Coordinates of C-alpha atoms in Angstrom, one line a residue:
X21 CA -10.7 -15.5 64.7
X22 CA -12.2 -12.3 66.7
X23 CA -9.4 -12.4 68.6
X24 CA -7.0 -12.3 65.7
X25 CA -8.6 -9.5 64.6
X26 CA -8.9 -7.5 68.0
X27 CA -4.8 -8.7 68.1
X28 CA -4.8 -7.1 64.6
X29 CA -6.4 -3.7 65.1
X30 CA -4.1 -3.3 68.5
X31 CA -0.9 -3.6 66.0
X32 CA -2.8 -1.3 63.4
X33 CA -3.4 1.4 66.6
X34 CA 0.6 1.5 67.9
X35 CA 1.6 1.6 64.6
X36 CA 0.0 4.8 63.9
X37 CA 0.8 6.2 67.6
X38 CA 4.7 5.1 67.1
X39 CA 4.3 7.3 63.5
X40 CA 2.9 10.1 65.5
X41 CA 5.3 10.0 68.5
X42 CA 8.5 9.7 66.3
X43 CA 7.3 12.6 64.2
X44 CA 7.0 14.8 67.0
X45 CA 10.2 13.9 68.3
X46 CA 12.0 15.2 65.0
X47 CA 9.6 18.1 64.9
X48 CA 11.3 18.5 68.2
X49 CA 14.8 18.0 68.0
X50 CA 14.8 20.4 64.6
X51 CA 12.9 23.1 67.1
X52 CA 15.0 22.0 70.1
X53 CA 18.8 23.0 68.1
X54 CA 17.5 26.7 67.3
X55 CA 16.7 27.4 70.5
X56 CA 19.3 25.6 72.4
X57 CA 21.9 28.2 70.3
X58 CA 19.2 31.1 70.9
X59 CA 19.7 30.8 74.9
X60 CA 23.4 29.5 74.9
X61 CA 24.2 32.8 73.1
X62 CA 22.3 35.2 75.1
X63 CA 23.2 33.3 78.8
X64 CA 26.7 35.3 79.4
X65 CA 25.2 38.4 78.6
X66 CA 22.2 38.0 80.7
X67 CA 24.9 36.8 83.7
X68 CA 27.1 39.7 82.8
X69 CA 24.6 42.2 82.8
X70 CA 23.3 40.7 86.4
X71 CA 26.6 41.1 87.8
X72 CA 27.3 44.2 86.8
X73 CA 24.4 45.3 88.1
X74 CA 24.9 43.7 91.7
X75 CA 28.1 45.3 92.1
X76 CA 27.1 48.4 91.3
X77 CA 24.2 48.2 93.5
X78 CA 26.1 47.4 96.4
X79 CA 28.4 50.5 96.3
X80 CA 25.3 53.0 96.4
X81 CA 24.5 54.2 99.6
X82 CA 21.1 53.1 100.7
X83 CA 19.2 56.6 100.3
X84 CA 20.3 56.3 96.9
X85 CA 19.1 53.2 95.8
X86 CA 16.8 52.2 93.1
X87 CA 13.3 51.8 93.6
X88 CA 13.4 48.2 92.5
X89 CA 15.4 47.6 95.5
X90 CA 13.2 48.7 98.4
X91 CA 12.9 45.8 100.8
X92 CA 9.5 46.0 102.4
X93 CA 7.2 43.6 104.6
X94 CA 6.7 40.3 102.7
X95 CA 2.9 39.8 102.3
X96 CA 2.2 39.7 99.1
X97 CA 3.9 37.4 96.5
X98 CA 3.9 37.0 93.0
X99 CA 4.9 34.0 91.3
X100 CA 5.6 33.6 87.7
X101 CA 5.3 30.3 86.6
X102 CA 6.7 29.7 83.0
X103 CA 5.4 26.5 81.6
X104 CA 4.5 25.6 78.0
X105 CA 1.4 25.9 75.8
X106 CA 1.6 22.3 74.8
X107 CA 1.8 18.9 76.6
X108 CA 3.3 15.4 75.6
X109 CA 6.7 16.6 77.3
X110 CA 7.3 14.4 80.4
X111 CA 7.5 15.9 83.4
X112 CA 8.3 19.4 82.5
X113 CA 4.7 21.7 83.4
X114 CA 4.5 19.1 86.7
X115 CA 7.8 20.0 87.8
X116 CA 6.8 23.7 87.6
X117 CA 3.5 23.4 89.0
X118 CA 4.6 21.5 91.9
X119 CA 7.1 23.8 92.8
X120 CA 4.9 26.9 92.8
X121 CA 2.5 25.0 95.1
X122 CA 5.1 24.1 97.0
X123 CA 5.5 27.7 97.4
X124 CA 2.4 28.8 97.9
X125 CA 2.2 26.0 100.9
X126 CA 5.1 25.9 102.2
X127 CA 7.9 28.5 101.5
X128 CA 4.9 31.6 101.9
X129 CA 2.5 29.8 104.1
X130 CA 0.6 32.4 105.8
X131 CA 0.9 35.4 102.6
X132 CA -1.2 36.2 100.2
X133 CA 0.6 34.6 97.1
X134 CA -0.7 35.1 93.3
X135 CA -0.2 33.5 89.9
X136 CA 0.9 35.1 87.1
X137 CA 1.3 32.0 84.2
X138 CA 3.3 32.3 81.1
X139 CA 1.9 29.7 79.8
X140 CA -1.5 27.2 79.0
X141 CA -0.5 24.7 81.7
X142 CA 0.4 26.9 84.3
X143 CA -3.2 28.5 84.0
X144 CA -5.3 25.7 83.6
X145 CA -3.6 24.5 86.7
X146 CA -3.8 27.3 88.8
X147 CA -7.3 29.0 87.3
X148 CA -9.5 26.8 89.7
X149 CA -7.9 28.0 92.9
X150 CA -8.7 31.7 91.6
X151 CA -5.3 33.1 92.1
X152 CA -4.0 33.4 88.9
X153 CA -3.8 37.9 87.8
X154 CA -2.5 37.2 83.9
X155 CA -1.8 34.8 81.9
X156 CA 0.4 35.7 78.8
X157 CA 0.1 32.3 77.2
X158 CA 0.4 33.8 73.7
X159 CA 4.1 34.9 74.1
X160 CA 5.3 31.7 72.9
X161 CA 3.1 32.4 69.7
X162 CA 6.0 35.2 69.5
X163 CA 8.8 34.8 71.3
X164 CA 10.6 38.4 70.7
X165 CA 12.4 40.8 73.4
X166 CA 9.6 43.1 73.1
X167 CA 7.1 41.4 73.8
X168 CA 8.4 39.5 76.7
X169 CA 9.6 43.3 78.0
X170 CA 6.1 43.9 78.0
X171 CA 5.3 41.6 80.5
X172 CA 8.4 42.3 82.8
X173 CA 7.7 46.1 82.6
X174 CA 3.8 45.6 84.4
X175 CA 5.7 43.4 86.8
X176 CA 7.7 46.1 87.4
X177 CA 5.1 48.5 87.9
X178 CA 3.5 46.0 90.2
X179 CA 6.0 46.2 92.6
X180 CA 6.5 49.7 92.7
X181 CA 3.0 50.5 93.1
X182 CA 3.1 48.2 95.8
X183 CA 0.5 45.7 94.9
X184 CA 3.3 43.1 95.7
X185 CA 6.1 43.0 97.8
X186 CA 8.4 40.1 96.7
X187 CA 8.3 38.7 92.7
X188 CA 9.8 35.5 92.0
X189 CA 10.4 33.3 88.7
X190 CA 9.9 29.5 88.4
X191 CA 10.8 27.8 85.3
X192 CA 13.0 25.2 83.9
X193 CA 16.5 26.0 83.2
X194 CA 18.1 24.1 80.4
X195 CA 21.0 22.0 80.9
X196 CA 20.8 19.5 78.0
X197 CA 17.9 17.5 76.1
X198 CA 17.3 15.1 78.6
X199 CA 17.5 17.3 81.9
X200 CA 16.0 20.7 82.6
X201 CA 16.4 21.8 86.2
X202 CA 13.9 23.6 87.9
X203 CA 14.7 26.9 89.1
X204 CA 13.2 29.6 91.7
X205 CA 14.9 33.2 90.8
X206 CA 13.8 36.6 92.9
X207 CA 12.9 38.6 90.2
X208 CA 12.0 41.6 92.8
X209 CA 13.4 43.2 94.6
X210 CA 16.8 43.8 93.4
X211 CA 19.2 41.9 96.2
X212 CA 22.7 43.9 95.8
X213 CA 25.7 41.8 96.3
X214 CA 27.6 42.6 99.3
X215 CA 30.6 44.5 98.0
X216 CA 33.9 43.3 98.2
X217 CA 36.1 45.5 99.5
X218 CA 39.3 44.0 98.2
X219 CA 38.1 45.1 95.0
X220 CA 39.1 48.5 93.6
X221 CA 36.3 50.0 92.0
X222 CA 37.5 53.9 91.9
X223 CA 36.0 54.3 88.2
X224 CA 35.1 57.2 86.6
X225 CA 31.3 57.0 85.7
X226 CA 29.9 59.0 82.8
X227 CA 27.0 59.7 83.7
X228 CA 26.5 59.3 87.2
X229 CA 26.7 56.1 89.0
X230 CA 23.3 56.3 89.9
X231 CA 22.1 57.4 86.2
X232 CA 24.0 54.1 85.3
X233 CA 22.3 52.0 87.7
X234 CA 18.9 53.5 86.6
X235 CA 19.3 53.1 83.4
X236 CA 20.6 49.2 83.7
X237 CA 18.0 47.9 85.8
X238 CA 15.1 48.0 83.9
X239 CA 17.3 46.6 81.4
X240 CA 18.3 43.8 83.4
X241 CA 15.0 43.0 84.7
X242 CA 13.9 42.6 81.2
X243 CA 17.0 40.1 80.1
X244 CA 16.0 38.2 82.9
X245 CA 12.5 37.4 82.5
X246 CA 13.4 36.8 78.5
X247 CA 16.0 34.4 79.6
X248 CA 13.8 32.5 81.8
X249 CA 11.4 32.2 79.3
X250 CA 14.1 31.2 76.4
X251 CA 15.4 29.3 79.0
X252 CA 12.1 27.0 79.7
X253 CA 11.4 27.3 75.8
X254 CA 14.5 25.3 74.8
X255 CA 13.9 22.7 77.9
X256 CA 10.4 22.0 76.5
X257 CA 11.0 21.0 73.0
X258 CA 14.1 19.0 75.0
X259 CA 11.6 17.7 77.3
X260 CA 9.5 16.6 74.6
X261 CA 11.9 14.9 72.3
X262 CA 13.2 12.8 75.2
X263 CA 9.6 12.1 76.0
X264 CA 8.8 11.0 72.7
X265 CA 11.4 9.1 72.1
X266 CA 10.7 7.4 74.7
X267 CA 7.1 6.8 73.9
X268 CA 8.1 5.7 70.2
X269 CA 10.6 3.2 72.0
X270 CA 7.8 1.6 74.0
X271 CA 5.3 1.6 71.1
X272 CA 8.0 0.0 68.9
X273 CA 8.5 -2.8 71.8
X274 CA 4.9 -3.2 71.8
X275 CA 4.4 -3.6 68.2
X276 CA 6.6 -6.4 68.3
X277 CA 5.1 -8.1 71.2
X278 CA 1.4 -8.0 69.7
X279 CA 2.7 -9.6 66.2
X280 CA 4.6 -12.4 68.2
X281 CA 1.0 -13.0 69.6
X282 CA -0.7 -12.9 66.5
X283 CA 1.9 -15.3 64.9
X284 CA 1.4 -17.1 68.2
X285 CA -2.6 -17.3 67.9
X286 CA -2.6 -17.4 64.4
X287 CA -0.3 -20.4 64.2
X288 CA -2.7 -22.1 66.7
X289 CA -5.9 -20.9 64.6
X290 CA -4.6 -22.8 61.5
X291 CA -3.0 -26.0 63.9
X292 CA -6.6 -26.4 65.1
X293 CA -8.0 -26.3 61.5
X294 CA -5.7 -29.1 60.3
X295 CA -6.5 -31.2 63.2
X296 CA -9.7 -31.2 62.5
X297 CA -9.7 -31.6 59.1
X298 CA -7.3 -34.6 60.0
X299 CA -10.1 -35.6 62.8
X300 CA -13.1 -35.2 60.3
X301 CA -11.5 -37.4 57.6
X302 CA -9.8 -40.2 59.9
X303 CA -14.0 -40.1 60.9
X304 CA -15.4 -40.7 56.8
X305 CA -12.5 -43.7 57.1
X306 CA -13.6 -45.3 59.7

C-alpha cells in the first residue's frame, strides 16, 4: 500500500503543476495578443523611418555626416542583449545568450566586448564574467517610449564620446507565437545605404537636408531600440505560452499514465487480498 500512496501523491503533484502551467499559459496568451498588436502597429513605421533615414544619409557628402555615422577602428563593442525578467519560456533567454557569446568568441574575438542587458537573464548570465556596464531590467516593469529613449540616448552618448566604437542589438524578433527569430541589428554607427542613382531625389528640403538628418537620427535610433525591445517582449509571452502549453500537455499525459498505474497496482493490491482470504478459508476447511 506505500506504493499506492507514493503513486497517489505523484498524481496529486502533476495535477497541481498541469493547474499552474495551464494558467500561465492563458495569463500568456491574454498578454501575448496586446503586445503582438503593440509591435505589429509600430513595425512599418519603425522600417519607414529607417529607410528614410538611410537614403538620406547616403546623399550627404561625407564631411557632412552625422556624428552617429563616424566609422572608426573596431575595438570596443557593445552588445545589448534584450532578454526577459522571467523564465518558464523555452528557449527564448538561451537563444539570446548564446548568440552574444557567440559574439563575444567568435564574431569579435580579439576586442574588448561589453554587456549592456535589458533584462534579469541577460545579467545573471553575463554578471560572472564581469563584463556586463548596465542592466536596465526594470524597463519591462514600464514599457513606455520614454523610458526605453532613456536607455538609447546614453548609448548614444557612449559612442560619441568614444568609449565604444561599434553598438549592436541582440534580441528576438517576433514572427508568430511559436517562433521568434533571433536577430543581431548594428545599432551604431549609422551604415548609409548606398544611393541609387536611378533614383530622382532633387527635393526641396525645409530645413536643410542636414538639419533633417540631424533631427531624424536620434529619433530613429530611439524607434529602434524600442522596437527591439517590443519586439522581444511580444516573443516572450509567445515563447512562454508555447512552452507551457507544452508543459501542461506533458503533465496531462503523465497524469494519465500514473492513474493507469494506480488502477494497475491497486487492482493487484485487492486481487492479492481476495486470494488470500480465499487461501486462508480453503485452510479452516481443510
Amino acid at each position: 500500500m506505500a506504493n499506492l500512496k507514493e503513486i497517489r501523491n505523484r498524481i496529486s503533484s502533476v495535477s497541481s503543476t498541469m493547474q499552474i502551467t495551464s494558467a500561465m499559459k492563458m495569463v500568456s496568451a491574454a498578454k501575448l495578443k496586446k503586445a503582438q498588436d503593440a509591435i505589429t502597429a509600430m513595425r512599418p513605421y519603425a522600417d519607414k523611418l529607417t529607410e528614410l533615414l538611410q537614403s538620406l544619409s547616403a546623399t550627404l557628402d561625407e564631411d557632412s555626416g552625422s556624428k552617429y555615422s563616424v566609422q572608426r577602428e573596431v575595438n570596443n563593442v557593445l552588445v545589448v542583449a534584450i532578454t526577459s525578467n522571467r523564465g518558464l519560456c523555452g528557449a527564448f533567454n538561451s537563444n539570446i545568450i548564446k548568440q552574444t557569446q557567440n559574439l563575444i568568441s567568435n564574431t569579435y574575438a580579439g576586442k574588448k566586448v561589453s554587456v549592456l542587458a535589458i533584462g534579469k537573464k541577460a545579467n545573471d548570465a553575463f554578471s560572472k564574467k564581469q563584463i556586463v556596464v548596465g542592466n536596465y531590467s526594470e524597463l519591462f516593469d514600464d514599457l513606455t517610449f520614454d523610458n526605453v529613449a532613456n536607455v538609447a540616448k546614453r548609448l548614444m552618448d557612449m559612442f560619441t564620446e568614444g568609449d565604444y566604437d561599434k553598438i549592436v542589438i541582440v534580441y528576438n524578433k517576433f514572427k508568430n507565437a511559436a517562433t521568434q527569430e533571433v536577430m543581431t541589428e548594428q545599432f551604431l554607427p549609422i551604415v548609409p545605404v548606398e544611393a541609387d542613382t536611378n533614383v530622382n531625389l532633387d527635393y526641396i528640403f525645409e530645413p536643410s537636408k542636414i538639419e533633417i538628418v540631424e533631427q531624424l537620427i536620434p529619433k530613429s535610433l530611439k524607434t529602434q531600440l524600442f522596437k527591439g525591445i517590443r519586439d522581444s517582449f511580444a516573443s516572450e509571452h509567445g515563447a512562454r505560452m508555447t512552452a507551457m502549453h507544452k508543459a501542461t500537455d506533458n503533465a496531462t499525459e503523465l497524469r494519465d499514465q500514473l492513474k493507469l498505474t494506480y488502477n494497475k497496482a491497486r487492482q493487484a493490491a485487492i486481487t492479492n487480498e481476495i486470494l488470500e482470504i480465499v487461501g486462508g478459508a480453503e485452510a479452516l476447511n481443510n
